[in-house]
Coordinates of C-alpha atoms (C1' of nucleotides) in Angstrom, one line a residue:
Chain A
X1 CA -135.4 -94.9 -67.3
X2 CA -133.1 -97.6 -69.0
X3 CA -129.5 -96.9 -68.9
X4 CA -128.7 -99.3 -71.5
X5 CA -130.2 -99.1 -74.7
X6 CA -129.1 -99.9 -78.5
X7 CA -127.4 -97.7 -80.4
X8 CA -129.3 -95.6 -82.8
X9 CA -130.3 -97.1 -86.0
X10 CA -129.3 -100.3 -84.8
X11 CA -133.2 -102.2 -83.6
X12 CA -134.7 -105.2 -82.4
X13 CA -136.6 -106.9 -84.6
X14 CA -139.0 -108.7 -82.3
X15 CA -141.2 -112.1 -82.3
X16 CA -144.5 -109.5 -83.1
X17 CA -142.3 -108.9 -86.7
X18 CA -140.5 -112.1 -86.9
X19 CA -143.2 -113.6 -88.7
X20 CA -142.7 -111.2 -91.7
X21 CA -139.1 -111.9 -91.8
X22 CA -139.3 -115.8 -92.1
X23 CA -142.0 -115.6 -94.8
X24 CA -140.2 -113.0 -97.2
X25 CA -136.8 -115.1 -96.2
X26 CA -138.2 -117.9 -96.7
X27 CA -139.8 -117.1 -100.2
X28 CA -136.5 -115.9 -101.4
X29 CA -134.6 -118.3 -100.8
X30 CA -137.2 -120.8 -102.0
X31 CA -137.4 -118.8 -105.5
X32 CA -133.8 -117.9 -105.7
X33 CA -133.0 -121.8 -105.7
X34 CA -135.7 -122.3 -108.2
X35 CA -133.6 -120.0 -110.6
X36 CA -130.4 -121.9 -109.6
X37 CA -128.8 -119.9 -107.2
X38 CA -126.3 -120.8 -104.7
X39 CA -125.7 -119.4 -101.2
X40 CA -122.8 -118.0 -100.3
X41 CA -122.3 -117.2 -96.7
X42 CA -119.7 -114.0 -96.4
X43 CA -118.3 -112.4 -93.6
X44 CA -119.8 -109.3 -91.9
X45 CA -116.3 -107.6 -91.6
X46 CA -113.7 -107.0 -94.5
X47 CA -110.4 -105.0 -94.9
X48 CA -111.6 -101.1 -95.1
X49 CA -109.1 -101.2 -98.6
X50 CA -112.0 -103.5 -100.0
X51 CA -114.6 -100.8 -99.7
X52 CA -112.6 -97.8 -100.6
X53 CA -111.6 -99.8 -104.1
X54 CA -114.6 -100.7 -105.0
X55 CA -117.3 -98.4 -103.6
X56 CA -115.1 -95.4 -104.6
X57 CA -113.3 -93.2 -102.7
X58 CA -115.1 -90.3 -102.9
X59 CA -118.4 -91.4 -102.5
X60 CA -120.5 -90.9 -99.6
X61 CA -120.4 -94.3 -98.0
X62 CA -116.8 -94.5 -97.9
X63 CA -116.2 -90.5 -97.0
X64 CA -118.9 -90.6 -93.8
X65 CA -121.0 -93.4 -93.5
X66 CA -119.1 -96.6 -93.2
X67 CA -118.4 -98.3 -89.6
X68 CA -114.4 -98.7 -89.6
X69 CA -112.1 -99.3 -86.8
X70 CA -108.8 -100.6 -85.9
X71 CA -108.2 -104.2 -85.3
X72 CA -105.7 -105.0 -82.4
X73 CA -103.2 -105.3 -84.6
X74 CA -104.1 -101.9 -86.0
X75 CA -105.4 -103.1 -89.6
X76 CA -107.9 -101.2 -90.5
X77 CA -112.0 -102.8 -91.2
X78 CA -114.9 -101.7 -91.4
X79 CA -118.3 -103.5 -90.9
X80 CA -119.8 -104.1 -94.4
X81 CA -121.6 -101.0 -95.9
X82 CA -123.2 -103.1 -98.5
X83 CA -122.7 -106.9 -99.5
X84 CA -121.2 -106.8 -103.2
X85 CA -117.4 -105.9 -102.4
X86 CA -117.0 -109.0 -100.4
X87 CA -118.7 -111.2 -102.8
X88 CA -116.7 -110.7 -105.3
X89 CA -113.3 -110.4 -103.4
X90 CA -114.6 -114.1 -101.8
X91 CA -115.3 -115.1 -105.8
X92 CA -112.0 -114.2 -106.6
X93 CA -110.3 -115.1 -103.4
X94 CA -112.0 -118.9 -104.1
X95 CA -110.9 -119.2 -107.1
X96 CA -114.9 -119.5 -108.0
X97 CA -114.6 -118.0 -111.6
X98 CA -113.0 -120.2 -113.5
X99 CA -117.3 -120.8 -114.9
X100 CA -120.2 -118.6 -114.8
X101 CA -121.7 -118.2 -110.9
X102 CA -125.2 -117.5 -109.7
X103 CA -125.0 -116.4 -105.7
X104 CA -126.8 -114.7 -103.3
X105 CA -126.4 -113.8 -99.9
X106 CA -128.1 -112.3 -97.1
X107 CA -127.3 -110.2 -93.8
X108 CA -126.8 -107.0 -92.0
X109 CA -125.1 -104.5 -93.6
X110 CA -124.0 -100.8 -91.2
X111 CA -123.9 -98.0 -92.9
X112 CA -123.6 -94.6 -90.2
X113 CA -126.4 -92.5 -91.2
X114 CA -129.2 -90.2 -89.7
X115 CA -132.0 -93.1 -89.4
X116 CA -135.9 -92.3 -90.8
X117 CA -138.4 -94.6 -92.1
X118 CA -136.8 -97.1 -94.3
X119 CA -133.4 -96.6 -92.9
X120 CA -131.4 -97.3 -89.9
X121 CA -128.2 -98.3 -89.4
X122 CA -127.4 -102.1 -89.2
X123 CA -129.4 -103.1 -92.1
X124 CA -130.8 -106.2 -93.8
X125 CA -130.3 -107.1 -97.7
X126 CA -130.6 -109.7 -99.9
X127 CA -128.0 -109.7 -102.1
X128 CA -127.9 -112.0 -106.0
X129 CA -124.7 -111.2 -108.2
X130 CA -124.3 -113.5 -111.2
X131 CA -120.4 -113.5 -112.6
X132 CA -119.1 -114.1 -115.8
X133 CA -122.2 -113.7 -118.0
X134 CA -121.5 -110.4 -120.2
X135 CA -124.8 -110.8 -122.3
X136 CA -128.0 -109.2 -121.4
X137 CA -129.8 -112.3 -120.7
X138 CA -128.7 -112.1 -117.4
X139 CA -129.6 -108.7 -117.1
X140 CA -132.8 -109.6 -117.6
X141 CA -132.8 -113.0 -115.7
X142 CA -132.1 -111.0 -112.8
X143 CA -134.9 -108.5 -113.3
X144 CA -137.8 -111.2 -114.3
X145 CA -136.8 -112.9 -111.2
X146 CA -137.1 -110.3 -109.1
X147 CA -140.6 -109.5 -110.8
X148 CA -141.4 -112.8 -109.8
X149 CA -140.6 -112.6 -106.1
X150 CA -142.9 -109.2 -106.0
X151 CA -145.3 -111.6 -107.3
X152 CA -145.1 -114.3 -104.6
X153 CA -145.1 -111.4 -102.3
X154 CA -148.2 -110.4 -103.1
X155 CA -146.7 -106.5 -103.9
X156 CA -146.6 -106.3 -107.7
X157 CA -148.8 -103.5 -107.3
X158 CA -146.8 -101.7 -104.9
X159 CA -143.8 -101.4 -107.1
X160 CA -142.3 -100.3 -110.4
X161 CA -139.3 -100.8 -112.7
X162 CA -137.1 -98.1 -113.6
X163 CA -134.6 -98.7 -116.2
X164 CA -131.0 -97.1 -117.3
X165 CA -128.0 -97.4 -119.3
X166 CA -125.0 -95.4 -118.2
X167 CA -123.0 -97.0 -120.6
X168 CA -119.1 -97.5 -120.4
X169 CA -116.9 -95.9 -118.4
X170 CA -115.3 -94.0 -121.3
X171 CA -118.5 -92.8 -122.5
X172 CA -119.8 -91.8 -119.4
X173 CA -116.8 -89.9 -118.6
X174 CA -117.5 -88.4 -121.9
X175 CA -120.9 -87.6 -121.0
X176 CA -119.7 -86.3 -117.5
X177 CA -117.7 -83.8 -119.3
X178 CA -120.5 -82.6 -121.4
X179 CA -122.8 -82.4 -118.4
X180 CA -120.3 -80.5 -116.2
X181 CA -119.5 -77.8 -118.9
X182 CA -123.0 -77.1 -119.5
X183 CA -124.1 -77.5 -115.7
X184 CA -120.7 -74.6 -115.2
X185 CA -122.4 -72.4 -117.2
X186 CA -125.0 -72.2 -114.7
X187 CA -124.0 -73.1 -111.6
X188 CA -126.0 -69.8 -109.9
X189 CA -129.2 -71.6 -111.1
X190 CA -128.9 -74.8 -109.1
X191 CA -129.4 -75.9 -105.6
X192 CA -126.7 -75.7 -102.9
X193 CA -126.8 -79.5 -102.9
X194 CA -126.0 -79.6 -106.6
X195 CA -123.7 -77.4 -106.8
X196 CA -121.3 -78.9 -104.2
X197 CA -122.0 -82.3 -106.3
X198 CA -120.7 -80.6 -109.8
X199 CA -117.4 -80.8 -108.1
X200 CA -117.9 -83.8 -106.7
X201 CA -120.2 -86.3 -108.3
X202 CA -121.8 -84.2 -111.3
X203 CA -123.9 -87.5 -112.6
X204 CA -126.2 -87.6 -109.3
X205 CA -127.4 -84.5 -109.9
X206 CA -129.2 -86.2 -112.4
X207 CA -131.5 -87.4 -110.3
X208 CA -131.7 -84.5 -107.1
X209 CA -135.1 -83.8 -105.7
X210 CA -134.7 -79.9 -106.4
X211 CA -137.7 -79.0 -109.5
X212 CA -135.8 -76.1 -110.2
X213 CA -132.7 -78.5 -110.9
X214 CA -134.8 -81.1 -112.8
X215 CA -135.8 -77.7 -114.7
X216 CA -132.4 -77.4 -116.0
X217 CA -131.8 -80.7 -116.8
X218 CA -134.6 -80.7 -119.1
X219 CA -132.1 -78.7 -121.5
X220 CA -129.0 -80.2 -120.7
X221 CA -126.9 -83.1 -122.7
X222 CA -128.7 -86.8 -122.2
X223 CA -126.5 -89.5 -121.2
X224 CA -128.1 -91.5 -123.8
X225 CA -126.7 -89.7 -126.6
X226 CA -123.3 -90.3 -125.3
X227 CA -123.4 -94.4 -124.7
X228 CA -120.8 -96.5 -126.6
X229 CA -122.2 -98.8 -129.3
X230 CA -121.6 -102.1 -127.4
X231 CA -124.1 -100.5 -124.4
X232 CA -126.7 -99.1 -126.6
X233 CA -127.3 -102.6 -128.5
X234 CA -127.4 -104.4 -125.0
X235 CA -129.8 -101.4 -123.3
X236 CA -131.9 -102.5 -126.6
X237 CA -131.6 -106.2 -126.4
X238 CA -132.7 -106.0 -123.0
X239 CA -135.9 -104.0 -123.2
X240 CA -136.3 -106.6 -126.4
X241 CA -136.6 -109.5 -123.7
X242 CA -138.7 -107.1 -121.0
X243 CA -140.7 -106.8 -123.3
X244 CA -140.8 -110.3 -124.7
X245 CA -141.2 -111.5 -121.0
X246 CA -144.3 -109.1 -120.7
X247 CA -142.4 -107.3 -118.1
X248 CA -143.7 -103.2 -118.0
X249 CA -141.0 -101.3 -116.8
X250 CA -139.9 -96.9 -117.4
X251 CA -136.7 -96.2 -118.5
X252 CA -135.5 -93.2 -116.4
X253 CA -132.5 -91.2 -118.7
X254 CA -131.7 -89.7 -115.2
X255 CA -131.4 -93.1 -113.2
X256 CA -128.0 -93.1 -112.1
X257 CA -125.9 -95.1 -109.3
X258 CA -124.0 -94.2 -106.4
X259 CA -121.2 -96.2 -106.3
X260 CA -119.0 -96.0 -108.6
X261 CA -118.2 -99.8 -109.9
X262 CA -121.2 -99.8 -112.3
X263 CA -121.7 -99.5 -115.9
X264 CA -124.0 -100.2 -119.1
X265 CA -127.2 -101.8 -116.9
X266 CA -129.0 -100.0 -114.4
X267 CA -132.4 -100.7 -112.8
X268 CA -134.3 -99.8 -109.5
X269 CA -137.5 -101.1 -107.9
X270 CA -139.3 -98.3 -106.5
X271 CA -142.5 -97.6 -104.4
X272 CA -144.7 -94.4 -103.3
X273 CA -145.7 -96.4 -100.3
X274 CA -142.5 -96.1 -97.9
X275 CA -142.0 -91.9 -97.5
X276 CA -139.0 -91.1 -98.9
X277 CA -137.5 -94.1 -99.4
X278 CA -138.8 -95.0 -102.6
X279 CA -136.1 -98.0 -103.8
X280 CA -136.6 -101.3 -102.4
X281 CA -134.8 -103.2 -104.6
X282 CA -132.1 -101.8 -107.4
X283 CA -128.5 -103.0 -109.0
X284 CA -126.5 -103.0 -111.7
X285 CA -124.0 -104.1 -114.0
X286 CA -120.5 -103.8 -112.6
X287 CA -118.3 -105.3 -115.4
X288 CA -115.0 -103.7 -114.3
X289 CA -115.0 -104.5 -110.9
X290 CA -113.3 -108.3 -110.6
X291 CA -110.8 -106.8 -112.2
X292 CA -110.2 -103.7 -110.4
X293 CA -110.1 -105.9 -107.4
X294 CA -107.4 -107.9 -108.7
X295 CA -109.3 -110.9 -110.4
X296 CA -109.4 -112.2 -114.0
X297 CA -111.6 -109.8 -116.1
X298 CA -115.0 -110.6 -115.5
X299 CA -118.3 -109.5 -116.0
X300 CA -120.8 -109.1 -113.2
X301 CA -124.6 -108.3 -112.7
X302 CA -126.4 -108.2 -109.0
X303 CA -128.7 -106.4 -107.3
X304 CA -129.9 -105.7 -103.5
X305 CA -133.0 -105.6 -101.5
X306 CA -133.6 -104.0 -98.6
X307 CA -135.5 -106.1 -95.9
X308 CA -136.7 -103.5 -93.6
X309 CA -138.1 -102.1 -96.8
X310 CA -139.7 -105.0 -98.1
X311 CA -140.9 -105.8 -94.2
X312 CA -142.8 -102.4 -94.2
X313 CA -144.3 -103.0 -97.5
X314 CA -145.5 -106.0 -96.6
X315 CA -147.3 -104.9 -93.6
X316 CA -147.8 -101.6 -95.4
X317 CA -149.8 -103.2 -98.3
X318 CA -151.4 -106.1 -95.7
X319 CA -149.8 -108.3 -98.7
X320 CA -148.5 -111.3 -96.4
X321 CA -150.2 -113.2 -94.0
X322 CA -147.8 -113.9 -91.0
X323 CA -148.2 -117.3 -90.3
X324 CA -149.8 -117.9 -87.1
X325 CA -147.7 -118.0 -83.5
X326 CA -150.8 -119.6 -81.6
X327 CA -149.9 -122.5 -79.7
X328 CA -151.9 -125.9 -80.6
X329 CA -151.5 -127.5 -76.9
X330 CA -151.2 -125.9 -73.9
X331 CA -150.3 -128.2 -71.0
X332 CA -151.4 -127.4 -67.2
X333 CA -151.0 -129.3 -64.0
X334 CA -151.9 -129.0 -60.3
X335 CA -149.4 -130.6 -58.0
X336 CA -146.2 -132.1 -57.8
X337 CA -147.6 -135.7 -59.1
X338 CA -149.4 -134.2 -61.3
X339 CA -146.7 -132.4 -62.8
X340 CA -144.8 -135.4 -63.0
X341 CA -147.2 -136.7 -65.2
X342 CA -147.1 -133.8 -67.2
X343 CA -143.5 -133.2 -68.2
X344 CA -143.0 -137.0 -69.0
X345 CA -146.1 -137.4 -71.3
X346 CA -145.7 -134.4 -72.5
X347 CA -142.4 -135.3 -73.6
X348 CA -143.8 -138.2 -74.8
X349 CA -146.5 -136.5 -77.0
X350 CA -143.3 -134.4 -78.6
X351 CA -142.3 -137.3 -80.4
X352 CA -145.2 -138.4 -81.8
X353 CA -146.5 -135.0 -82.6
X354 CA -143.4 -133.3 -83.4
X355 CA -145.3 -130.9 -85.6
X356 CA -147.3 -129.5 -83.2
X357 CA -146.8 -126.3 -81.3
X358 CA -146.7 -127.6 -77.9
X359 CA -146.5 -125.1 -74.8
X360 CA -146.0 -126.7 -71.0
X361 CA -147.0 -124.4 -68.4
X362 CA -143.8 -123.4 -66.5
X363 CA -143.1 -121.3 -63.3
X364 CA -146.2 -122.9 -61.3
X365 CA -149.1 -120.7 -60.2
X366 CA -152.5 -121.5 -59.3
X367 CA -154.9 -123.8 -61.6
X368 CA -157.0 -120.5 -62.7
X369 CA -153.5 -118.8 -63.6
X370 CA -152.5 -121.8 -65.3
X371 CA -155.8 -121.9 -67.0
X372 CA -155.5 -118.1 -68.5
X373 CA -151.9 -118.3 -69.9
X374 CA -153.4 -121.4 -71.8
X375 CA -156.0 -119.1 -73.1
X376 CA -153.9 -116.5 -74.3
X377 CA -151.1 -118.6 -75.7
X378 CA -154.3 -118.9 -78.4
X379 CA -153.8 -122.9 -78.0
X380 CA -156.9 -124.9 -79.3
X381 CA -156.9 -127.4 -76.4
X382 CA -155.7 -127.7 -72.8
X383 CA -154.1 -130.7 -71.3
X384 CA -154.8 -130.9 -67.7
X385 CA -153.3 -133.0 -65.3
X386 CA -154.6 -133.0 -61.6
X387 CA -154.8 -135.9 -59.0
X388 CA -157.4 -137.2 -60.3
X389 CA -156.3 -137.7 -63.7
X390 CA -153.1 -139.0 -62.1
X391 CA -154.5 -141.8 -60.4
X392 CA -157.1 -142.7 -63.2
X393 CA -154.7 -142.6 -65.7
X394 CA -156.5 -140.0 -67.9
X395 CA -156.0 -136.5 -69.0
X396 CA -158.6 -134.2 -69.3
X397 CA -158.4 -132.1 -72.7
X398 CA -160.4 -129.0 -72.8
X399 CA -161.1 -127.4 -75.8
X400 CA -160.5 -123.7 -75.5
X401 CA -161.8 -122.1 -78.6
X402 CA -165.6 -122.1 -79.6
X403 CA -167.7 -124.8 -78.3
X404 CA -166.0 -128.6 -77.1
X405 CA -166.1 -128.8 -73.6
X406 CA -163.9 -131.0 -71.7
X407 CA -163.1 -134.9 -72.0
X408 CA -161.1 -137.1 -70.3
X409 CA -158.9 -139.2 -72.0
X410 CA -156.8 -142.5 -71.1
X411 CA -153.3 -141.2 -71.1
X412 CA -152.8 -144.1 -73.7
X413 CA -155.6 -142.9 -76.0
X414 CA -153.7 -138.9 -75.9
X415 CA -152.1 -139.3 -79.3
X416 CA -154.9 -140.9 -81.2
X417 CA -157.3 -138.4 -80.0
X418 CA -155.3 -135.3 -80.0
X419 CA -154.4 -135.8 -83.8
X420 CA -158.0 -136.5 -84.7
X421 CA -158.8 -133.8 -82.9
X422 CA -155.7 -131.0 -84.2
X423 CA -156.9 -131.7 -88.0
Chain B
rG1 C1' -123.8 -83.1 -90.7
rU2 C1' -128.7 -79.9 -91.2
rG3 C1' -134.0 -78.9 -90.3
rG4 C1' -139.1 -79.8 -88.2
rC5 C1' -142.1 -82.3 -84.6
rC6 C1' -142.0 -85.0 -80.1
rG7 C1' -140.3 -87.2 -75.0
rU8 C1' -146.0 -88.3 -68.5
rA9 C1' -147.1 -96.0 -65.9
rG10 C1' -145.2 -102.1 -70.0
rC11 C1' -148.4 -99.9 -74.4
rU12 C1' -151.8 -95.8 -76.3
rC13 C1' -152.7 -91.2 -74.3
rA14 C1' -155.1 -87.3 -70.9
rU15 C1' -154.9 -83.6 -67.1
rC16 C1' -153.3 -78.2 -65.9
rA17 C1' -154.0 -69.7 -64.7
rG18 C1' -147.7 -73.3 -63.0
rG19 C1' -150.0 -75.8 -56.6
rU20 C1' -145.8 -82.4 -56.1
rA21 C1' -150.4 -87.1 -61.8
rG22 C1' -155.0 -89.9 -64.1
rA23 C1' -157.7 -93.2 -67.9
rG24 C1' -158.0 -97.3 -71.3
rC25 C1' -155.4 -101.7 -72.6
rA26 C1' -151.8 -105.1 -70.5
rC27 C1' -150.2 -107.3 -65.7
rC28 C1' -151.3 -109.6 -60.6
rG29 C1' -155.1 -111.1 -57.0
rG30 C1' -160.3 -112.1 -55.6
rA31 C1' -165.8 -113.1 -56.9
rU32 C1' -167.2 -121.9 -55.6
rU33 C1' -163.5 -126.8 -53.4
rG34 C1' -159.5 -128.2 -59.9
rU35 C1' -161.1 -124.7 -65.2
rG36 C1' -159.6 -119.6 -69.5
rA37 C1' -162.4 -115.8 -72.6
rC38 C1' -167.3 -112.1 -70.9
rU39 C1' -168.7 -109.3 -66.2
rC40 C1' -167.7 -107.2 -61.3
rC41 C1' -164.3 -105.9 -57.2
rG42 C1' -159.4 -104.9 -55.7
rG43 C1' -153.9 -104.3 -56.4
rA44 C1' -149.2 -103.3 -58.1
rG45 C1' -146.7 -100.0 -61.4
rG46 C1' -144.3 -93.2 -62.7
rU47 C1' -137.7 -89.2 -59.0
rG48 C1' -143.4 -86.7 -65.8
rG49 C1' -135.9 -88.6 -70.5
rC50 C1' -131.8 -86.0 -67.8
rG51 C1' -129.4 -81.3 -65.9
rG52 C1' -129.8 -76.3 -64.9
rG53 C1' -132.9 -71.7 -64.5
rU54 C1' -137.4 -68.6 -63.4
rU55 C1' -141.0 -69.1 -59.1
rC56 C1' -143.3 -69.4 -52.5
rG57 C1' -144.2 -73.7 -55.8
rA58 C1' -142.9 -76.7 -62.6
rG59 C1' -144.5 -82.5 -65.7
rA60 C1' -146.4 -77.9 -67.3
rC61 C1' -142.5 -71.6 -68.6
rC62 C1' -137.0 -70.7 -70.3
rC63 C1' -132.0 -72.8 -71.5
rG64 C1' -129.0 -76.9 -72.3
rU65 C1' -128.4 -82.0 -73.1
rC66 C1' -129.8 -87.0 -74.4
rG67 C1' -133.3 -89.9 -77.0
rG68 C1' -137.3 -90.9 -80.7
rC69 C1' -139.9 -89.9 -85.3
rC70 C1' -140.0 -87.6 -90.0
rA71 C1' -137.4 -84.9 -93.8
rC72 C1' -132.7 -83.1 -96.3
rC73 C1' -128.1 -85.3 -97.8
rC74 C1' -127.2 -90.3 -99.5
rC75 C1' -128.9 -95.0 -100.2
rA76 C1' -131.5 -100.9 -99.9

RNA sequence: GUGGCCGUAGCUCAUCAGGUAGAGCACCGGAUUGUGACUCCGGAGGUGGCGGGUUCGAGACCCGUCGGCCACCCCA
């Protein structure tokens, strides 16, 4: 069979799925310029150092899942494992924060890990981060818009907020403490998973899949009764303009984040409709990070969406209609004169008609070949050149869907009558 | 990294007590001299993922390996 082959988790995304792509592209960018955000274009490969410092060193994206390699020079990089660290090292970098931004960004992102439904390897998102806003306004801003694009999507149904605060990083290290000691006590009651992540990450086990686990937690110190003052009143003020806004959502006490740079706001987009992979959308606040990288203290908010996911939803739910690939013309010729004629006024009909979809047969074959490729290129009408249309200056135009037969047209007449007929 | 299922024509799949492989769709050609779709006829296309083993003989059984899917872990 094939030798050559991508690598796993890395796939084509082919003109059958394009379709999707440009129409959920397409609508967000269209709605995240409505809200007054700017692109920024950022590069797919950063200094590994980025990553480790904001990310966190001991998560699992940095430990074992990140694409990094020496440079020829033997720097160390790594392909981008997720788009927020190089956003805000290119904010600071720019010297961009000297006033609130709105940005978003969009792109691969690699992250090396076992690939199932809603998961491979090179990765699309959608990233929106909005800098130097500390209110919750933003907060929500960022939320209602994203409500709004499940709207234009047509997926609303398909999808529910989840909502969290996890406070500062004093009172959740506070809270950390209190979970650990009382999660200690009974480390022989939880899952293997769980208990290698009380050493490690104690806060996700907040949210493991074990019921047994979940079980336990049902008992064990709640992370909202450990939130600083400041996070509480903004948790509040933002369900206050949710729920202002109309917008449902669940807060989850047990929604927390993996990587480490975020604080106080929490949220997640999930569905039932994508097997495991529930979250198709989710962010947070990250307030601390601008700084830790070495910028001025300043706030931040973003989230990310995952295209694949939103791709399979789409399809999934039969939300979006890809727009059609048929051709509108398809253009056939028998002979050497004849296909004279054909490239030049075909050419010629391309810059009269520049929005039409115009396909000239290429490669040759016989006049019944010709005649089938124009059928299943889905084109509406065939252009047909032939010696007799050569020396009487026509073109015959046969309609190929439903009834129309064939006319012949004076060569001069093409435009008039093909747009007439197109509408 | 771990587990389950799976790997036969471009695609979807079948066959069989183990005796060197078929269908549908797609593709190509023909059925009027320059006319598609529908129908009919014909054709091309597979070292049965790869490598070992058992056997007189393996796509079918066994082992290994690679790949795919799904799940765990983690995350978008």
């Amino acid at each position: 069979m094939t030798k050559l082959r991508a690598i796993r988790g890395m796939n084509d995304i082919l003109p059958e799925e394009t379709p999707y792509w440009q129409s959920l592209e397409g609508t967000v960018r269209d709605l995240l310029h409505s809200y007054g955000y700017g692109e920024i274009r950022l590069p797919i490969v950063e200094y590994t150092e980025l990553f480790k410092r904001s990310i966190g060193e001991v998560t699992d994206i940095v430990e074992k899942e990140m694409y990094t390699f020496a440079d020829r020079n033997d720097e160390s990089l790594t392909l981008r494992p997720e788009g927020t660290a190089g956003c805000v090292r290119a904010v600071i970098q720019q010297g961009l924060l000297s006033t609130p931004q709105r940005l978003w960004y969009s792109g691969p992102m690699f992250r090396y890990e076992r690939p199932q439904k809603g998961r491979q390897r090179q990765f699309h998102q959608v990233g929106v981060e909005a800098f130097g806003i500390a209110s919750p306004d933003i907060d929500a801003e960022l939320i209602l818009l994203s409500a709004r694009l499940w709207r234009l999507l047509g997926i609303s149904d398909a999808v529910t907020l989840e909502l969290n605060s996890i406070g500062s990083p004093a009172a959740r290290a506070a809270y950390r403490a209190a979970l650990v000691e009382y999660l200690e006590a009974r480390r022989e009651q939880l899952d293997e998973d769980s208990q290698r992540r009380l050493d490690s990450n104690p806060l996700r086990i907040l949210d493991s899949k074990n019921a047994d686990t979940q079980a336990l937690l049902d008992d064990a110190p709640s992370l909202a009764n450990y939130l600083d003052e400041e996070s509480q009143a903004d948790f509040a003020r933002l369900c206050a303009l949710l729920d202002a806004a109309g917008q449902s959502y669940r807060v989850n006490p047990r929604l927390v984040r993996g990587l480490d740079y975020y604080n106080k706001t929490v949220f997640e987009w999930v569905t039932d409709r994508l097997g495991a992979q529930g979250t198709v959308c989710a962010g947070g606040r990250y307030d601390g990070l601008v700084e830790q990288l070495g910028g001025k203290a300043t706030p931040g908010i973003g989230f990310a969406m995952g295209l694949e996911r939103l791709v399979l939803l789409l399809s999934e739910t039969g939300a979006a209609v890809p727009l059609a690939q048929d051709a509108d013309l398809y253009v056939v010729s028998v002979g050497a004169a004849a296909e004279l004629e054909a490239v030049a006024r075909t050419e010629a009909l391309r810059d009269i008609l520049p929005e039409r979809r115009i396909v000239l047969n290429a490669g040759g074959g016989s006049f019944k070949s010709q005649m089938k490729k124009a059928d299943k290129s889905g084109a509406r009408l065939a252009l047909i050149w032939g010696e007799d249309e050569v020396s009487q200056g026509t073109c015959a135009v046969k309609s190929l869907r439903g009834e129309g037969g064939q006319q012949s047209v004076a060569v001069q007449d093409l435009p008039e009558y093909l747009r007439a007929a197109l509408v």
